[in-house]
Structure formats: C-alpha cells, structure tokens
Amino acid sequence: MIISLNVTYVTSISLFVLNIIVFYWSVKHLTSKCAKNNIMAKAFKQNVKRGNRMKRLQKVLLLFLGLFLLCACGSRETDTAKALEQFETATHDMDTDFQTIIKLEKKVQKDWESTISLDDSMQQFKKKNGPIFENLNKRQLAIKQLKKQDKLFRLADRKLATIETPRTKGTSVEDIKGLRLKIQRIHKEYSLFSNAYTDQLDAELNFYTSLSHNDMNFKTFNQSMVKVNKKADKSLSHLKKLQKDMRKLSNPLRRLHDLLVAN
C-alpha cells in the first residue's frame, strides 16, 4: 500500500512538473512569436519609411535631372552661338586674305618684270630678292593665315551637330542640317584651295630660283613658266568662287546666331 501511494505520488509530481515544462515552453514560444511579430512589424514600418524616403529621393533626382538637361540644352545653344559668332568673324578675316591674294596675283607680272630689270645676271633670283619675292612672301603669309582658320569650320559644324534636335528653340532640324551641309561643302573647297595654292607658291619659288642656274635654257624656262601659269589661273578661278560662296554663308550664320541668342 505504501509502495502504491509512493508511485501515485511520484506520478502526480511527474505530471505536475511535465505540465510546468509544457506551460513554460508554450509561454516561451508565444513570447518568441510575439517578438518576431514585433520585429516584423518594425521592419515593415521601416520598409514603408524607407520606401517613402526612396520616393522622395526619386522625385528630387528627377527634378535635378530635369534641371541638368535644361541647363545642358541651354549650354549647348549658348556654346553654338559663340562658335557661330567666332566663325562669322573669321569669314570676314578670310575675305580680307582672299582680297589680298587676288590683288597680289594681279601684280605678279609687273613684279616679275621689275625683278628682271634690276639685274641682267639674274642674281636677284639667286638671292631671292626683289619685288617678285616680296609679292610671293606676302601671298605665303596670307595663305598661312587662311590655314589657321581651318579649325573654325570643324568647330562650327561640331557645335551645330549638338543642337540638331527638335528641342532647339527658334529653328528647325532641317535649317540646322542645311547650314551644316553648306559649311561642310565650303570647308572641303576651302581645304582643296589651300593645298593647291600652297603647291602653286612652291612651284613659283622653284621657278624663280631656277632662273639663276647656268644650265637654264629657253625650253626649260618656257615649260616651267607655262606650268606655273596654269596653276595660277586655276587657283585664282577657284579662289573667286570660294570667296563668293563664303560671302553667301555670312547671312545664314548671323540669322541662326541671333535666333539662338534670342531664345
């Protein structure tokens, strides 16, 4: 009987302890679950806040991007206007150099005869002295000045390309494209003339200095003179056409420049 009571007592104690353990784990599990829920709730709130901050940041970034694009467009138009003004000024300088070359070309025959009359022995040609060499030096300087302006053709064309878009105010894509084509065509002719005229001046210099050579004969003299004259005639014709085309370019340049500045 005592044994039976002890077993029953032990069993009761065991069940009581077991219930306490089960209750403890239940409370712990529930507490853990609540904690997790709280963490998830906090995380959710943080995500919402983070999302709101991201939306605000996105709006700010879009605003700055819009301002940047607006400023960039304005900057391109301003830069292009400056390049066009610089190029237009250069065209007037080029026209002055063209006029200088044309006037000097008309004096070549007179300066040539004057140089010959200075010395029957042709020593003036050996020393590269006399009116014809002064004439030649002035034309070399003029073509050197013209070649310096070559980069302005490329600059104007490159700047125009940056505003060849419907967003450019005051003009159209077609007008900009048309002006670019004119500049490119004239630039090509300009480069051809510059190279051809430089070649002509080199041929002239060789011809004049060769006159002092002892082995110079009439046949060689005549052939060299004909060759130089052909080059000169071709260059002068090319120059007059180029000058005419350059003058026609001035008004479109000024018109587009004024439109860009006004807008």
PDB file of C-alpha atoms in Angstrom:
ATOM      1  CA  MET A   1       0.000   0.000   0.000  1.00  0.00           C
ATOM      2  CA  ILE A   2       2.853   2.399   0.854  1.00  0.00           C
ATOM      3  CA  ILE A   3       4.542   1.491  -2.417  1.00  0.00           C
ATOM      4  CA  SER A   4       1.326   2.134  -4.275  1.00  0.00           C
ATOM      5  CA  LEU A   5       0.951   5.555  -2.630  1.00  0.00           C
ATOM      6  CA  ASN A   6       4.550   6.449  -3.443  1.00  0.00           C
ATOM      7  CA  VAL A   7       4.083   5.525  -7.078  1.00  0.00           C
ATOM      8  CA  THR A   8       0.904   7.568  -7.254  1.00  0.00           C
ATOM      9  CA  TYR A   9       2.635  10.463  -5.584  1.00  0.00           C
ATOM     10  CA  VAL A  10       5.584  10.272  -7.888  1.00  0.00           C
ATOM     11  CA  THR A  11       3.285  10.044 -10.855  1.00  0.00           C
ATOM     12  CA  SER A  12       1.385  13.137  -9.720  1.00  0.00           C
ATOM     13  CA  ILE A  13       4.598  15.048  -9.173  1.00  0.00           C
ATOM     14  CA  SER A  14       5.843  13.989 -12.567  1.00  0.00           C
ATOM     15  CA  LEU A  15       2.653  15.125 -14.277  1.00  0.00           C
ATOM     16  CA  PHE A  16       2.824  18.446 -12.428  1.00  0.00           C
ATOM     17  CA  VAL A  17       6.415  19.018 -13.473  1.00  0.00           C
ATOM     18  CA  LEU A  18       5.573  17.994 -17.032  1.00  0.00           C
ATOM     19  CA  ASN A  19       2.699  20.487 -17.118  1.00  0.00           C
ATOM     20  CA  ILE A  20       5.008  23.215 -15.845  1.00  0.00           C
ATOM     21  CA  ILE A  21       7.538  22.383 -18.559  1.00  0.00           C
ATOM     22  CA  VAL A  22       4.830  22.376 -21.258  1.00  0.00           C
ATOM     23  CA  PHE A  23       3.475  25.695 -19.968  1.00  0.00           C
ATOM     24  CA  TYR A  24       7.000  27.169 -19.906  1.00  0.00           C
ATOM     25  CA  TRP A  25       7.710  26.164 -23.497  1.00  0.00           C
ATOM     26  CA  SER A  26       4.283  27.384 -24.584  1.00  0.00           C
ATOM     27  CA  VAL A  27       4.880  30.777 -22.971  1.00  0.00           C
ATOM     28  CA  LYS A  28       8.388  30.930 -24.425  1.00  0.00           C
ATOM     29  CA  HIS A  29       7.145  30.024 -27.887  1.00  0.00           C
ATOM     30  CA  LEU A  30       4.356  32.568 -27.664  1.00  0.00           C
ATOM     31  CA  THR A  31       6.765  35.229 -26.418  1.00  0.00           C
ATOM     32  CA  SER A  32       9.191  34.397 -29.210  1.00  0.00           C
ATOM     33  CA  LYS A  33       6.413  34.548 -31.767  1.00  0.00           C
ATOM     34  CA  CYS A  34       5.235  37.910 -30.443  1.00  0.00           C
ATOM     35  CA  ALA A  35       8.778  39.181 -30.518  1.00  0.00           C
ATOM     36  CA  LYS A  36       9.117  38.027 -34.089  1.00  0.00           C
ATOM     37  CA  ASN A  37       5.839  39.692 -34.969  1.00  0.00           C
ATOM     38  CA  ASN A  38       7.047  42.898 -33.340  1.00  0.00           C
ATOM     39  CA  ILE A  39      10.291  42.707 -35.267  1.00  0.00           C
ATOM     40  CA  MET A  40       8.393  42.077 -38.493  1.00  0.00           C
ATOM     41  CA  ALA A  41       6.066  44.963 -37.724  1.00  0.00           C
ATOM     42  CA  LYS A  42       9.003  47.230 -37.049  1.00  0.00           C
ATOM     43  CA  ALA A  43      10.714  46.001 -40.204  1.00  0.00           C
ATOM     44  CA  PHE A  44       7.531  46.638 -42.174  1.00  0.00           C
ATOM     45  CA  LYS A  45       7.286  50.149 -40.787  1.00  0.00           C
ATOM     46  CA  GLN A  46      10.943  50.724 -41.583  1.00  0.00           C
ATOM     47  CA  ASN A  47      10.409  49.447 -45.115  1.00  0.00           C
ATOM     48  CA  VAL A  48       7.447  51.774 -45.522  1.00  0.00           C
ATOM     49  CA  LYS A  49       9.516  54.695 -44.248  1.00  0.00           C
ATOM     50  CA  ARG A  50      12.402  53.630 -46.455  1.00  0.00           C
ATOM     51  CA  GLY A  51      10.038  53.384 -49.406  1.00  0.00           C
ATOM     52  CA  ASN A  52       8.729  56.885 -48.729  1.00  0.00           C
ATOM     53  CA  ARG A  53      12.278  58.197 -48.483  1.00  0.00           C
ATOM     54  CA  MET A  54      13.158  56.478 -51.772  1.00  0.00           C
ATOM     55  CA  LYS A  55      10.123  58.032 -53.442  1.00  0.00           C
ATOM     56  CA  ARG A  56      11.106  61.468 -52.184  1.00  0.00           C
ATOM     57  CA  LEU A  57      14.700  60.866 -53.268  1.00  0.00           C
ATOM     58  CA  GLN A  58      13.484  59.717 -56.679  1.00  0.00           C
ATOM     59  CA  LYS A  59      11.452  62.908 -57.085  1.00  0.00           C
ATOM     60  CA  VAL A  60      14.451  65.027 -56.101  1.00  0.00           C
ATOM     61  CA  LEU A  61      16.692  63.148 -58.535  1.00  0.00           C
ATOM     62  CA  LEU A  62      14.167  63.565 -61.342  1.00  0.00           C
ATOM     63  CA  LEU A  63      13.965  67.265 -60.558  1.00  0.00           C
ATOM     64  CA  PHE A  64      17.742  67.629 -60.657  1.00  0.00           C
ATOM     65  CA  LEU A  65      17.913  65.572 -63.851  1.00  0.00           C
ATOM     66  CA  GLY A  66      15.344  67.822 -65.482  1.00  0.00           C
ATOM     67  CA  LEU A  67      17.252  70.921 -64.413  1.00  0.00           C
ATOM     68  CA  PHE A  68      20.507  69.380 -65.647  1.00  0.00           C
ATOM     69  CA  LEU A  69      19.036  68.584 -69.055  1.00  0.00           C
ATOM     70  CA  LEU A  70      17.538  72.049 -69.277  1.00  0.00           C
ATOM     71  CA  CYS A  71      20.866  73.655 -68.397  1.00  0.00           C
ATOM     72  CA  ALA A  72      22.716  71.316 -70.774  1.00  0.00           C
ATOM     73  CA  CYS A  73      20.424  72.258 -73.654  1.00  0.00           C
ATOM     74  CA  GLY A  74      20.843  75.930 -72.837  1.00  0.00           C
ATOM     75  CA  SER A  75      24.597  75.485 -72.568  1.00  0.00           C
ATOM     76  CA  ARG A  76      24.761  73.760 -75.966  1.00  0.00           C
ATOM     77  CA  GLU A  77      22.813  76.569 -77.599  1.00  0.00           C
ATOM     78  CA  THR A  78      24.994  79.211 -75.931  1.00  0.00           C
ATOM     79  CA  ASP A  79      28.206  77.417 -76.950  1.00  0.00           C
ATOM     80  CA  THR A  80      26.938  77.058 -80.513  1.00  0.00           C
ATOM     81  CA  ALA A  81      26.016  80.745 -80.700  1.00  0.00           C
ATOM     82  CA  LYS A  82      29.546  81.666 -79.564  1.00  0.00           C
ATOM     83  CA  ALA A  83      31.107  79.304 -82.118  1.00  0.00           C
ATOM     84  CA  LEU A  84      28.952  80.751 -84.915  1.00  0.00           C
ATOM     85  CA  GLU A  85      29.871  84.308 -83.946  1.00  0.00           C
ATOM     86  CA  GLN A  86      33.551  83.368 -83.908  1.00  0.00           C
ATOM     87  CA  PHE A  87      33.217  81.628 -87.275  1.00  0.00           C
ATOM     88  CA  GLU A  88      31.346  84.559 -88.831  1.00  0.00           C
ATOM     89  CA  THR A  89      34.090  86.940 -87.693  1.00  0.00           C
ATOM     90  CA  ALA A  90      36.643  84.567 -89.190  1.00  0.00           C
ATOM     91  CA  THR A  91      34.832  84.591 -92.556  1.00  0.00           C
ATOM     92  CA  HIS A  92      35.383  88.362 -92.745  1.00  0.00           C
ATOM     93  CA  ASP A  93      39.070  87.866 -91.962  1.00  0.00           C
ATOM     94  CA  MET A  94      39.225  85.175 -94.640  1.00  0.00           C
ATOM     95  CA  ASP A  95      37.620  87.534 -97.137  1.00  0.00           C
ATOM     96  CA  THR A  96      40.333  90.097 -96.379  1.00  0.00           C
ATOM     97  CA  ASP A  97      43.006  87.455 -97.034  1.00  0.00           C
ATOM     98  CA  PHE A  98      41.236  86.454-100.260  1.00  0.00           C
ATOM     99  CA  GLN A  99      41.285  90.080-101.397  1.00  0.00           C
ATOM    100  CA  THR A 100      44.969  90.363-100.530  1.00  0.00           C
ATOM    101  CA  ILE A 101      45.827  87.299-102.614  1.00  0.00           C
ATOM    102  CA  ILE A 102      43.751  88.489-105.589  1.00  0.00           C
ATOM    103  CA  LYS A 103      45.446  91.920-105.585  1.00  0.00           C
ATOM    104  CA  LEU A 104      48.906  90.362-105.319  1.00  0.00           C
ATOM    105  CA  GLU A 105      48.141  87.894-108.113  1.00  0.00           C
ATOM    106  CA  LYS A 106      47.297  90.819-110.386  1.00  0.00           C
ATOM    107  CA  LYS A 107      50.714  92.345-109.607  1.00  0.00           C
ATOM    108  CA  VAL A 108      52.747  89.193-110.323  1.00  0.00           C
ATOM    109  CA  GLN A 109      53.553  90.106-113.943  1.00  0.00           C
ATOM    110  CA  LYS A 110      54.611  93.638-113.024  1.00  0.00           C
ATOM    111  CA  ASP A 111      56.738  92.481-110.067  1.00  0.00           C
ATOM    112  CA  TRP A 112      58.258  89.757-112.215  1.00  0.00           C
ATOM    113  CA  GLU A 113      59.353  92.260-114.868  1.00  0.00           C
ATOM    114  CA  SER A 114      60.624  94.683-112.223  1.00  0.00           C
ATOM    115  CA  THR A 115      62.809  91.997-110.658  1.00  0.00           C
ATOM    116  CA  ILE A 116      64.314  91.053-114.027  1.00  0.00           C
ATOM    117  CA  SER A 117      65.093  94.697-114.789  1.00  0.00           C
ATOM    118  CA  LEU A 118      67.085  95.063-111.563  1.00  0.00           C
ATOM    119  CA  ASP A 119      69.842  92.691-112.645  1.00  0.00           C
ATOM    120  CA  ASP A 120      70.548  91.208-116.076  1.00  0.00           C
ATOM    121  CA  SER A 121      72.674  88.481-114.491  1.00  0.00           C
ATOM    122  CA  MET A 122      69.624  87.106-112.629  1.00  0.00           C
ATOM    123  CA  GLN A 123      71.493  87.216-109.323  1.00  0.00           C
ATOM    124  CA  GLN A 124      68.383  88.711-107.687  1.00  0.00           C
ATOM    125  CA  PHE A 125      66.637  85.379-108.240  1.00  0.00           C
ATOM    126  CA  LYS A 126      69.514  83.504-106.665  1.00  0.00           C
ATOM    127  CA  LYS A 127      69.439  85.765-103.608  1.00  0.00           C
ATOM    128  CA  LYS A 128      65.623  85.709-103.547  1.00  0.00           C
ATOM    129  CA  ASN A 129      65.500  89.498-103.587  1.00  0.00           C
ATOM    130  CA  GLY A 130      63.279  91.890-105.494  1.00  0.00           C
ATOM    131  CA  PRO A 131      59.578  92.738-105.940  1.00  0.00           C
ATOM    132  CA  ILE A 132      58.523  89.270-107.104  1.00  0.00           C
ATOM    133  CA  PHE A 133      59.860  87.648-103.925  1.00  0.00           C
ATOM    134  CA  GLU A 134      58.198  90.299-101.772  1.00  0.00           C
ATOM    135  CA  ASN A 135      54.967  89.525-103.592  1.00  0.00           C
ATOM    136  CA  LEU A 136      55.479  85.810-103.053  1.00  0.00           C
ATOM    137  CA  ASN A 137      56.210  86.243 -99.344  1.00  0.00           C
ATOM    138  CA  LYS A 138      53.027  88.260 -98.833  1.00  0.00           C
ATOM    139  CA  ARG A 139      50.935  85.591-100.540  1.00  0.00           C
ATOM    140  CA  GLN A 140      52.598  82.878 -98.453  1.00  0.00           C
ATOM    141  CA  LEU A 141      51.703  84.821 -95.311  1.00  0.00           C
ATOM    142  CA  ALA A 142      48.100  85.236 -96.485  1.00  0.00           C
ATOM    143  CA  ILE A 143      47.633  81.512 -97.162  1.00  0.00           C
ATOM    144  CA  LYS A 144      49.256  80.725 -93.812  1.00  0.00           C
ATOM    145  CA  GLN A 145      46.678  82.942 -92.105  1.00  0.00           C
ATOM    146  CA  LEU A 146      43.891  81.245 -94.032  1.00  0.00           C
ATOM    147  CA  LYS A 147      45.016  77.795 -92.939  1.00  0.00           C
ATOM    148  CA  LYS A 148      44.804  78.874 -89.292  1.00  0.00           C
ATOM    149  CA  GLN A 149      41.056  79.400 -89.736  1.00  0.00           C
ATOM    150  CA  ASP A 150      40.535  75.812 -90.885  1.00  0.00           C
ATOM    151  CA  LYS A 151      39.743  74.579 -87.359  1.00  0.00           C
ATOM    152  CA  LEU A 152      36.826  77.030 -87.081  1.00  0.00           C
ATOM    153  CA  PHE A 153      34.958  75.184 -89.834  1.00  0.00           C
ATOM    154  CA  ARG A 154      35.141  71.985 -87.800  1.00  0.00           C
ATOM    155  CA  LEU A 155      34.225  73.769 -84.564  1.00  0.00           C
ATOM    156  CA  ALA A 156      31.120  75.392 -86.069  1.00  0.00           C
ATOM    157  CA  ASP A 157      29.993  72.102 -87.619  1.00  0.00           C
ATOM    158  CA  ARG A 158      30.593  70.178 -84.378  1.00  0.00           C
ATOM    159  CA  LYS A 159      28.649  72.709 -82.290  1.00  0.00           C
ATOM    160  CA  LEU A 160      25.762  72.750 -84.762  1.00  0.00           C
ATOM    161  CA  ALA A 161      25.558  68.955 -84.506  1.00  0.00           C
ATOM    162  CA  THR A 162      24.896  69.260 -80.748  1.00  0.00           C
ATOM    163  CA  ILE A 163      21.735  71.326 -81.325  1.00  0.00           C
ATOM    164  CA  GLU A 164      20.444  69.392 -84.330  1.00  0.00           C
ATOM    165  CA  THR A 165      17.352  68.337 -82.366  1.00  0.00           C
ATOM    166  CA  PRO A 166      13.642  69.282 -82.250  1.00  0.00           C
ATOM    167  CA  ARG A 167      14.195  70.635 -78.716  1.00  0.00           C
ATOM    168  CA  THR A 168      16.215  73.579 -80.061  1.00  0.00           C
ATOM    169  CA  LYS A 169      14.017  76.675 -79.949  1.00  0.00           C
ATOM    170  CA  GLY A 170      13.728  79.248 -82.705  1.00  0.00           C
ATOM    171  CA  THR A 171      14.839  76.997 -85.556  1.00  0.00           C
ATOM    172  CA  SER A 172      14.299  73.555 -87.076  1.00  0.00           C
ATOM    173  CA  VAL A 173      16.371  70.429 -87.584  1.00  0.00           C
ATOM    174  CA  GLU A 174      16.151  70.969 -91.354  1.00  0.00           C
ATOM    175  CA  ASP A 175      17.585  74.501 -91.114  1.00  0.00           C
ATOM    176  CA  ILE A 176      20.468  73.374 -88.912  1.00  0.00           C
ATOM    177  CA  LYS A 177      21.185  70.389 -91.142  1.00  0.00           C
ATOM    178  CA  GLY A 178      21.102  72.633 -94.222  1.00  0.00           C
ATOM    179  CA  LEU A 179      23.602  75.058 -92.687  1.00  0.00           C
ATOM    180  CA  ARG A 180      25.877  72.197 -91.666  1.00  0.00           C
ATOM    181  CA  LEU A 181      25.895  70.865 -95.227  1.00  0.00           C
ATOM    182  CA  LYS A 182      26.841  74.308 -96.566  1.00  0.00           C
ATOM    183  CA  ILE A 183      29.686  74.625 -94.064  1.00  0.00           C
ATOM    184  CA  GLN A 184      30.953  71.116 -94.868  1.00  0.00           C
ATOM    185  CA  ARG A 185      30.841  71.757 -98.628  1.00  0.00           C
ATOM    186  CA  ILE A 186      32.634  75.108 -98.374  1.00  0.00           C
ATOM    187  CA  HIS A 187      35.166  73.636 -95.937  1.00  0.00           C
ATOM    188  CA  LYS A 188      36.011  70.951 -98.492  1.00  0.00           C
ATOM    189  CA  GLU A 189      36.524  73.575-101.215  1.00  0.00           C
ATOM    190  CA  TYR A 190      38.496  75.715 -98.779  1.00  0.00           C
ATOM    191  CA  SER A 191      40.872  72.842 -97.979  1.00  0.00           C
ATOM    192  CA  LEU A 192      41.328  71.999-101.663  1.00  0.00           C
ATOM    193  CA  PHE A 193      42.152  75.611-102.485  1.00  0.00           C
ATOM    194  CA  SER A 194      44.578  75.990 -99.554  1.00  0.00           C
ATOM    195  CA  ASN A 195      46.526  72.893-100.556  1.00  0.00           C
ATOM    196  CA  ALA A 196      46.505  73.729-104.275  1.00  0.00           C
ATOM    197  CA  TYR A 197      47.605  77.311-103.690  1.00  0.00           C
ATOM    198  CA  THR A 198      50.416  76.236-101.374  1.00  0.00           C
ATOM    199  CA  ASP A 199      51.572  73.884-104.136  1.00  0.00           C
ATOM    200  CA  GLN A 200      51.400  76.764-106.626  1.00  0.00           C
ATOM    201  CA  LEU A 201      53.527  79.036-104.440  1.00  0.00           C
ATOM    202  CA  ASP A 202      56.132  76.278-104.042  1.00  0.00           C
ATOM    203  CA  ALA A 203      56.198  75.836-107.826  1.00  0.00           C
ATOM    204  CA  GLU A 204      56.616  79.601-108.285  1.00  0.00           C
ATOM    205  CA  LEU A 205      59.508  79.752-105.826  1.00  0.00           C
ATOM    206  CA  ASN A 206      61.277  76.870-107.570  1.00  0.00           C
ATOM    207  CA  PHE A 207      60.752  78.538-110.944  1.00  0.00           C
ATOM    208  CA  TYR A 208      62.097  81.923-109.845  1.00  0.00           C
ATOM    209  CA  THR A 209      65.194  80.489-108.146  1.00  0.00           C
ATOM    210  CA  SER A 210      65.916  78.239-111.146  1.00  0.00           C
ATOM    211  CA  LEU A 211      66.351  81.321-113.370  1.00  0.00           C
ATOM    212  CA  SER A 212      69.781  81.901-111.842  1.00  0.00           C
ATOM    213  CA  HIS A 213      71.002  78.438-112.822  1.00  0.00           C
ATOM    214  CA  ASN A 214      73.659  78.344-115.523  1.00  0.00           C
ATOM    215  CA  ASP A 215      72.086  75.354-117.251  1.00  0.00           C
ATOM    216  CA  MET A 216      68.725  77.105-117.717  1.00  0.00           C
ATOM    217  CA  ASN A 217      67.645  77.071-121.393  1.00  0.00           C
ATOM    218  CA  PHE A 218      64.661  78.524-123.206  1.00  0.00           C
ATOM    219  CA  LYS A 219      62.796  75.211-123.462  1.00  0.00           C
ATOM    220  CA  THR A 220      63.047  74.510-119.733  1.00  0.00           C
ATOM    221  CA  PHE A 221      62.206  78.116-118.948  1.00  0.00           C
ATOM    222  CA  ASN A 222      59.105  78.070-121.161  1.00  0.00           C
ATOM    223  CA  GLN A 223      57.850  74.719-119.837  1.00  0.00           C
ATOM    224  CA  SER A 224      58.253  75.818-116.213  1.00  0.00           C
ATOM    225  CA  MET A 225      56.550  79.159-116.839  1.00  0.00           C
ATOM    226  CA  VAL A 226      53.575  77.533-118.595  1.00  0.00           C
ATOM    227  CA  LYS A 227      53.189  75.071-115.725  1.00  0.00           C
ATOM    228  CA  VAL A 228      53.227  77.841-113.106  1.00  0.00           C
ATOM    229  CA  ASN A 229      50.775  79.983-115.091  1.00  0.00           C
ATOM    230  CA  LYS A 230      48.309  77.105-115.401  1.00  0.00           C
ATOM    231  CA  LYS A 231      48.411  76.527-111.656  1.00  0.00           C
ATOM    232  CA  ALA A 232      47.929  80.256-111.024  1.00  0.00           C
ATOM    233  CA  ASP A 233      44.934  80.532-113.377  1.00  0.00           C
ATOM    234  CA  LYS A 234      43.257  77.507-111.801  1.00  0.00           C
ATOM    235  CA  SER A 235      43.895  78.730-108.258  1.00  0.00           C
ATOM    236  CA  LEU A 236      42.591  82.228-108.990  1.00  0.00           C
ATOM    237  CA  SER A 237      39.388  80.863-110.519  1.00  0.00           C
ATOM    238  CA  HIS A 238      38.912  78.557-107.535  1.00  0.00           C
ATOM    239  CA  LEU A 239      39.579  81.424-105.125  1.00  0.00           C
ATOM    240  CA  LYS A 240      36.961  83.738-106.641  1.00  0.00           C
ATOM    241  CA  LYS A 241      34.286  81.033-106.442  1.00  0.00           C
ATOM    242  CA  LEU A 242      35.245  80.225-102.862  1.00  0.00           C
ATOM    243  CA  GLN A 243      35.094  83.896-101.908  1.00  0.00           C
ATOM    244  CA  LYS A 244      31.609  84.189-103.406  1.00  0.00           C
ATOM    245  CA  ASP A 245      30.355  81.110-101.516  1.00  0.00           C
ATOM    246  CA  MET A 246      31.865  82.312 -98.242  1.00  0.00           C
ATOM    247  CA  ARG A 247      30.095  85.654 -98.553  1.00  0.00           C
ATOM    248  CA  LYS A 248      26.768  83.863 -99.076  1.00  0.00           C
ATOM    249  CA  LEU A 249      27.350  81.934 -95.851  1.00  0.00           C
ATOM    250  CA  SER A 250      27.528  85.067 -93.706  1.00  0.00           C
ATOM    251  CA  ASN A 251      23.769  85.803 -93.544  1.00  0.00           C
ATOM    252  CA  PRO A 252      22.637  82.264 -92.533  1.00  0.00           C
ATOM    253  CA  LEU A 253      25.306  82.238 -89.816  1.00  0.00           C
ATOM    254  CA  ARG A 254      24.173  85.577 -88.419  1.00  0.00           C
ATOM    255  CA  ARG A 255      20.483  84.652 -88.604  1.00  0.00           C
ATOM    256  CA  LEU A 256      20.904  81.390 -86.681  1.00  0.00           C
ATOM    257  CA  HIS A 257      23.206  83.068 -84.164  1.00  0.00           C
ATOM    258  CA  ASP A 258      20.589  85.744 -83.426  1.00  0.00           C
ATOM    259  CA  LEU A 259      17.825  83.124 -83.051  1.00  0.00           C
ATOM    260  CA  LEU A 260      19.875  81.110 -80.563  1.00  0.00           C
ATOM    261  CA  VAL A 261      20.720  84.196 -78.524  1.00  0.00           C
ATOM    262  CA  ALA A 262      17.084  85.388 -78.508  1.00  0.00           C
ATOM    263  CA  ASN A 263      15.807  82.039 -77.214  1.00  0.00           C
TER     264      ASN A 263
END
